[in-house]
Amino acid sequence: MLLLVLNGTMCLSNVKNYCILGKYSKTILGPTFLMSVGLLVVSTFTFFISDKIFKKWFTFTLWWFGFAIFLVILAPTSSGGSLHIGPTKELVSVWMSSLFVIISLIMFIWMTIKEKRSR
């Protein structure tokens, strides 16, 4: 998935030598293709997760979503052109989403191993 995102970035920055999508990179077909591949990867991964684990993860997701919104609201806005050191709304949202992905993967692996051991 990361490779497709990097490829899409290279396509949009006019690095045509590395663009998988070619001339379709700036049309609706490019983003649609990348989104379809991403959904295929995610749906294939979640197919092997039990309903019990998915429900626990979904509960975690709801709490995390609320917590992330709260932190983004508390973060100061970007100060425009001046040098601003510290968390901005953009940095907080990027870090919270990155942490969410990492924690979710760890949760899935840990709960799957725990479920298999209890059988």
Coordinates of N, CA, C and O in Angstrom, one line a residue:
M1 N 0.8 -1.2 0.0 CA 0.0 0.0 0.0 C 0.9 1.3 0.0 O 0.6 2.2 -0.7
L2 N 1.9 1.2 0.8 CA 2.8 2.4 0.9 C 3.5 2.6 -0.5 O 3.6 3.7 -0.9
L3 N 3.8 1.5 -1.2 CA 4.4 1.7 -2.5 C 3.5 2.3 -3.5 O 3.9 3.1 -4.3
L4 N 2.2 2.0 -3.4 CA 1.2 2.6 -4.3 C 1.0 4.1 -4.0 O 0.9 4.9 -4.9
V5 N 1.1 4.5 -2.7 CA 1.0 5.9 -2.3 C 2.2 6.6 -2.8 O 2.1 7.7 -3.3
L6 N 3.4 6.1 -2.6 CA 4.6 6.7 -3.1 C 4.6 6.8 -4.6 O 5.0 7.9 -5.2
N7 N 4.1 5.8 -5.3 CA 4.0 5.9 -6.8 C 3.0 7.0 -7.2 O 3.3 7.7 -8.1
G8 N 1.9 7.1 -6.5 CA 0.9 8.2 -6.8 C 1.5 9.5 -6.6 O 1.3 10.5 -7.3
T9 N 2.3 9.7 -5.5 CA 3.0 10.9 -5.2 C 4.0 11.3 -6.4 O 4.1 12.4 -6.8
M10 N 4.7 10.3 -6.8 CA 5.7 10.5 -7.9 C 4.9 10.9 -9.2 O 5.4 11.7 -10.0
C11 N 3.8 10.3 -9.4 CA 3.0 10.6 -10.6 C 2.5 12.1 -10.6 O 2.6 12.8 -11.6
L12 N 2.0 12.5 -9.4 CA 1.5 13.9 -9.3 C 2.7 14.9 -9.3 O 2.4 16.0 -9.7
S13 N 3.9 14.5 -9.0 CA 5.0 15.4 -9.0 C 5.7 15.3 -10.4 O 6.9 15.7 -10.5
N14 N 5.1 14.8 -11.4 CA 5.6 14.7 -12.8 C 6.9 13.9 -12.9 O 7.7 14.2 -13.8
V15 N 7.0 12.9 -12.1 CA 8.2 11.9 -12.3 C 7.6 10.8 -13.1 O 7.2 9.8 -12.6
K16 N 7.5 11.0 -14.4 CA 6.8 10.1 -15.3 C 7.5 8.8 -15.5 O 6.9 7.8 -15.9
N17 N 8.8 8.7 -15.3 CA 9.6 7.5 -15.5 C 9.1 6.4 -14.5 O 9.2 5.2 -14.8
Y18 N 8.6 6.7 -13.3 CA 8.2 5.8 -12.3 C 6.7 5.6 -12.2 O 6.3 4.9 -11.3
C19 N 5.9 6.3 -13.0 CA 4.5 6.3 -12.8 C 3.9 5.0 -13.4 O 4.0 4.8 -14.6
I20 N 3.2 4.2 -12.5 CA 2.5 3.0 -13.0 C 1.3 3.4 -13.9 O 1.0 2.8 -14.9
L21 N 0.6 4.4 -13.5 CA -0.6 4.8 -14.1 C -0.5 5.6 -15.4 O -1.4 5.7 -16.2
G22 N 0.7 6.1 -15.7 CA 1.0 6.8 -17.0 C 0.1 8.0 -17.1 O 0.0 8.8 -16.2
K23 N -0.5 8.1 -18.3 CA -1.3 9.3 -18.6 C -2.6 9.4 -17.8 O -3.2 10.5 -17.8
Y24 N -3.0 8.4 -17.1 CA -4.2 8.4 -16.3 C -4.0 8.9 -14.9 O -4.9 8.9 -14.1
S25 N -2.7 9.3 -14.6 CA -2.4 9.7 -13.2 C -3.1 10.9 -12.7 O -3.4 11.1 -11.6
K26 N -3.5 11.8 -13.7 CA -4.1 13.1 -13.3 C -5.6 13.1 -13.6 O -6.2 14.1 -13.5
T27 N -6.2 12.0 -13.9 CA -7.6 11.9 -14.2 C -8.3 11.2 -13.0 O -7.6 10.9 -12.0
I28 N -9.5 10.9 -13.1 CA -10.3 10.3 -12.0 C -9.9 8.8 -11.9 O -10.0 8.1 -10.9
L29 N -9.3 8.2 -13.0 CA -9.0 6.8 -13.0 C -7.8 6.5 -12.1 O -7.8 5.4 -11.5
G30 N -6.8 7.4 -12.0 CA -5.7 7.2 -11.1 C -6.1 7.0 -9.6 O -5.8 6.0 -9.0
P31 N -6.7 8.0 -9.0 CA -7.2 7.9 -7.6 C -8.1 6.7 -7.4 O -8.1 6.0 -6.4
T32 N -9.0 6.5 -8.4 CA -9.9 5.4 -8.2 C -9.2 4.0 -8.2 O -9.5 3.1 -7.4
F33 N -8.2 3.9 -9.1 CA -7.4 2.7 -9.1 C -6.7 2.5 -7.8 O -6.7 1.4 -7.2
L34 N -6.0 3.5 -7.3 CA -5.3 3.4 -6.0 C -6.2 3.1 -4.9 O -5.9 2.3 -4.0
M35 N -7.4 3.7 -4.8 CA -8.3 3.5 -3.8 C -8.8 2.0 -3.8 O -9.0 1.4 -2.8
S36 N -9.1 1.5 -5.0 CA -9.6 0.1 -5.2 C -8.5 -0.9 -4.7 O -8.9 -1.8 -4.0
V37 N -7.3 -0.6 -5.0 CA -6.2 -1.5 -4.6 C -6.1 -1.5 -3.1 O -5.9 -2.5 -2.4
G38 N -6.2 -0.3 -2.5 CA -6.1 -0.1 -1.0 C -7.2 -0.9 -0.3 O -7.0 -1.6 0.7
L39 N -8.4 -0.7 -0.9 CA -9.6 -1.5 -0.3 C -9.4 -3.0 -0.4 O -9.8 -3.7 0.4
L40 N -8.9 -3.4 -1.5 CA -8.6 -4.8 -1.7 C -7.7 -5.4 -0.7 O -7.9 -6.5 -0.1
V41 N -6.6 -4.7 -0.5 CA -5.6 -5.1 0.5 C -6.2 -5.1 1.9 O -6.1 -6.1 2.7
V42 N -6.9 -4.1 2.3 CA -7.5 -4.0 3.6 C -8.6 -5.1 3.8 O -8.7 -5.8 4.8
S43 N -9.5 -5.3 2.8 CA -10.5 -6.3 2.9 C -10.0 -7.7 3.0 O -10.5 -8.6 3.7
T44 N -8.9 -7.9 2.3 CA -8.3 -9.3 2.3 C -7.7 -9.5 3.7 O -7.8 -10.6 4.3
F45 N -7.1 -8.5 4.3 CA -6.5 -8.6 5.7 C -7.6 -8.8 6.7 O -7.5 -9.7 7.6
T46 N -8.7 -8.1 6.6 CA -9.8 -8.2 7.6 C -10.6 -9.5 7.4 O -11.3 -9.9 8.3
F47 N -10.5 -10.1 6.3 CA -11.2 -11.4 6.1 C -10.8 -12.4 7.0 O -11.6 -13.3 7.5
F48 N -9.5 -12.4 7.4 CA -9.0 -13.4 8.3 C -9.1 -13.1 9.8 O -8.6 -13.9 10.6
I49 N -9.7 -12.0 10.1 CA -9.9 -11.6 11.5 C -11.3 -12.1 12.0 O -12.3 -11.8 11.3
S50 N -11.4 -12.6 13.2 CA -12.7 -13.1 13.7 C -13.5 -11.9 14.1 O -13.1 -10.8 14.3
D51 N -14.8 -12.2 14.2 CA -15.8 -11.1 14.5 C -15.6 -10.6 15.9 O -15.7 -9.4 16.2
K52 N -15.2 -11.4 16.8 CA -15.0 -11.0 18.2 C -13.8 -10.0 18.3 O -13.9 -9.0 18.9
I53 N -12.7 -10.3 17.6 CA -11.6 -9.4 17.5 C -12.0 -8.1 16.8 O -11.6 -7.0 17.3
F54 N -12.7 -8.2 15.7 CA -13.1 -7.0 15.0 C -14.0 -6.1 15.9 O -13.9 -4.9 15.8
K55 N -14.9 -6.7 16.7 CA -15.8 -5.8 17.5 C -15.0 -5.1 18.6 O -15.2 -4.0 18.9
K56 N -14.0 -5.8 19.2 CA -13.1 -5.1 20.1 C -12.3 -4.0 19.5 O -12.2 -2.9 20.1
W57 N -11.8 -4.3 18.3 CA -11.0 -3.2 17.6 C -12.0 -2.0 17.2 O -11.5 -0.9 17.3
F58 N -13.2 -2.3 16.8 CA -14.1 -1.3 16.5 C -14.4 -0.4 17.7 O -14.5 0.8 17.6
T59 N -14.6 -1.0 18.9 CA -14.8 -0.2 20.1 C -13.6 0.7 20.4 O -13.7 1.9 20.7
F60 N -12.4 0.1 20.2 CA -11.2 0.9 20.4 C -11.2 2.1 19.4 O -10.8 3.2 19.7
T61 N -11.6 1.8 18.1 CA -11.6 2.8 17.1 C -12.5 4.0 17.5 O -12.1 5.1 17.2
L62 N -13.7 3.7 18.0 CA -14.6 4.8 18.4 C -14.0 5.7 19.5 O -14.0 6.9 19.4
W63 N -13.3 5.0 20.5 CA -12.7 5.8 21.5 C -11.5 6.6 21.0 O -11.3 7.8 21.3
W64 N -10.7 6.0 20.1 CA -9.6 6.7 19.5 C -10.0 7.9 18.7 O -9.3 8.9 18.7
F65 N -11.1 7.7 17.9 CA -11.6 8.8 17.1 C -11.9 10.0 17.9 O -11.6 11.1 17.6
G66 N -12.7 9.7 19.0 CA -13.1 10.8 19.9 C -11.9 11.5 20.6 O -11.8 12.7 20.7
F67 N -10.9 10.7 21.0 CA -9.7 11.2 21.6 C -8.9 12.0 20.6 O -8.3 13.1 21.0
A68 N -8.7 11.6 19.4 CA -8.0 12.3 18.4 C -8.7 13.6 18.0 O -8.0 14.6 17.9
I69 N -10.0 13.6 17.9 CA -10.7 14.9 17.7 C -10.5 15.9 18.8 O -10.2 17.1 18.6
F70 N -10.5 15.4 20.0 CA -10.3 16.2 21.2 C -8.9 16.9 21.1 O -8.7 18.1 21.4
L71 N -7.8 16.1 20.8 CA -6.5 16.6 20.7 C -6.3 17.6 19.6 O -5.6 18.5 19.7
V72 N -6.9 17.3 18.5 CA -6.8 18.2 17.3 C -7.5 19.5 17.7 O -7.0 20.6 17.3
I73 N -8.6 19.5 18.4 CA -9.3 20.7 18.7 C -8.4 21.6 19.7 O -8.3 22.8 19.6
L74 N -7.7 20.9 20.6 CA -6.8 21.6 21.6 C -5.6 22.1 20.9 O -5.0 23.1 21.5
A75 N -5.1 21.5 19.8 CA -3.9 22.0 19.2 C -4.0 23.4 18.6 O -5.1 23.7 18.1
P76 N -2.9 24.2 18.7 CA -3.0 25.5 18.1 C -3.0 25.4 16.6 O -2.4 24.4 16.0
T77 N -3.6 26.4 15.9 CA -3.6 26.4 14.4 C -2.2 26.8 14.0 O -1.4 27.4 14.7
S78 N -1.9 26.5 12.7 CA -0.6 26.9 12.1 C -0.5 28.4 12.1 O -1.5 29.2 11.9
S79 N 0.7 28.9 12.4 CA 0.9 30.4 12.5 C 1.2 31.0 11.1 O 1.8 32.1 11.1
G80 N 0.9 30.4 10.0 CA 1.1 30.9 8.7 C 2.5 30.8 8.3 O 3.1 29.8 8.3
G81 N 3.1 32.0 7.9 CA 4.5 32.0 7.4 C 5.6 32.0 8.5 O 6.7 31.8 8.2
S82 N 5.2 32.4 9.7 CA 6.3 32.5 10.7 C 6.7 31.1 11.2 O 6.0 30.2 11.1
L83 N 7.9 31.1 11.8 CA 8.4 29.8 12.3 C 7.6 29.5 13.6 O 7.7 30.2 14.6
H84 N 6.9 28.4 13.6 CA 6.1 28.0 14.8 C 6.7 26.6 15.2 O 6.6 25.7 14.4
I85 N 7.2 26.6 16.4 CA 7.7 25.3 16.9 C 6.7 24.8 17.9 O 6.2 25.5 18.8
G86 N 6.3 23.5 17.7 CA 5.3 22.9 18.6 C 4.2 22.3 17.7 O 4.3 22.3 16.5
P87 N 3.3 21.6 18.4 CA 2.3 20.9 17.7 C 1.3 21.8 17.0 O 0.8 22.8 17.6
T88 N 1.0 21.5 15.8 CA -0.1 22.2 15.1 C -1.2 21.2 14.8 O -1.0 20.0 15.1
K89 N -2.3 21.6 14.4 CA -3.5 20.7 14.1 C -3.1 19.6 13.1 O -3.4 18.5 13.2
E90 N -2.3 20.0 12.1 CA -1.8 19.1 11.1 C -0.9 18.0 11.7 O -1.1 16.8 11.4
L91 N 0.1 18.4 12.5 CA 1.0 17.5 13.1 C 0.3 16.5 14.0 O 0.6 15.3 14.0
V92 N -0.6 17.1 14.8 CA -1.4 16.2 15.7 C -2.2 15.2 15.0 O -2.2 14.0 15.3
S93 N -2.9 15.6 13.9 CA -3.7 14.6 13.2 C -2.8 13.6 12.5 O -3.2 12.4 12.4
V94 N -1.7 14.0 11.9 CA -0.8 13.0 11.3 C -0.2 12.0 12.3 O -0.2 10.8 12.1
W95 N 0.2 12.5 13.5 CA 0.7 11.6 14.5 C -0.3 10.7 15.1 O -0.1 9.5 15.3
M96 N -1.5 11.2 15.3 CA -2.6 10.4 15.8 C -3.0 9.3 14.8 O -3.3 8.1 15.2
S97 N -3.0 9.6 13.5 CA -3.4 8.6 12.5 C -2.3 7.6 12.4 O -2.5 6.4 12.2
S98 N -1.0 8.0 12.5 CA 0.1 7.0 12.4 C 0.1 6.1 13.6 O 0.3 4.9 13.5
L99 N -0.1 6.7 14.8 CA -0.2 5.8 16.0 C -1.4 4.9 15.9 O -1.3 3.7 16.4
F100 N -2.5 5.3 15.3 CA -3.7 4.5 15.2 C -3.4 3.2 14.4 O -3.7 2.1 14.7
V101 N -2.7 3.4 13.3 CA -2.3 2.3 12.4 C -1.4 1.3 13.1 O -1.6 0.1 13.1
I102 N -0.4 1.9 13.8 CA 0.5 1.0 14.5 C -0.2 0.2 15.6 O 0.0 -1.0 15.8
I103 N -0.9 0.9 16.4 CA -1.6 0.3 17.6 C -2.6 -0.7 17.1 O -2.8 -1.8 17.6
S104 N -3.3 -0.4 16.0 CA -4.3 -1.3 15.4 C -3.6 -2.6 15.0 O -4.2 -3.7 15.2
L105 N -2.5 -2.5 14.3 CA -1.8 -3.7 13.8 C -1.3 -4.6 15.0 O -1.5 -5.8 15.0
I106 N -0.8 -3.9 16.0 CA -0.4 -4.6 17.2 C -1.5 -5.3 17.9 O -1.5 -6.4 18.4
M107 N -2.7 -4.6 18.0 CA -3.9 -5.2 18.6 C -4.3 -6.4 17.8 O -4.7 -7.4 18.5
F108 N -4.4 -6.3 16.5 CA -4.8 -7.5 15.7 C -3.9 -8.7 15.9 O -4.4 -9.8 16.1
I109 N -2.7 -8.4 15.9 CA -1.7 -9.5 16.1 C -1.8 -10.1 17.5 O -1.9 -11.4 17.6
W110 N -1.8 -9.3 18.5 CA -1.9 -9.7 19.9 C -3.2 -10.5 20.2 O -3.1 -11.6 20.8
M111 N -4.3 -9.9 19.7 CA -5.6 -10.6 20.0 C -5.7 -11.9 19.2 O -6.3 -12.8 19.7
T112 N -5.2 -12.0 18.0 CA -5.3 -13.2 17.2 C -4.4 -14.3 17.9 O -4.9 -15.4 18.0
I113 N -3.2 -14.0 18.3 CA -2.4 -14.9 19.0 C -3.1 -15.4 20.3 O -3.1 -16.6 20.6
K114 N -3.6 -14.4 21.1 CA -4.3 -14.8 22.3 C -5.5 -15.7 22.1 O -5.7 -16.6 22.8
E115 N -6.2 -15.4 21.0 CA -7.4 -16.2 20.7 C -7.0 -17.7 20.3 O -7.7 -18.6 20.7
K116 N -6.0 -17.8 19.5 CA -5.5 -19.1 19.1 C -5.0 -19.9 20.2 O -5.1 -21.1 20.3
R117 N -4.3 -19.3 21.2 CA -3.8 -20.0 22.4 C -4.9 -20.5 23.3 O -4.8 -21.5 24.0
S118 N -6.0 -19.7 23.3 CA -7.1 -20.1 24.2 C -8.0 -21.3 23.7 O -8.8 -21.8 24.4
R119 N -7.8 -21.6 22.4 CA -8.6 -22.7 21.8 C -8.1 -24.0 22.3 O -7.1 -24.4 22.6

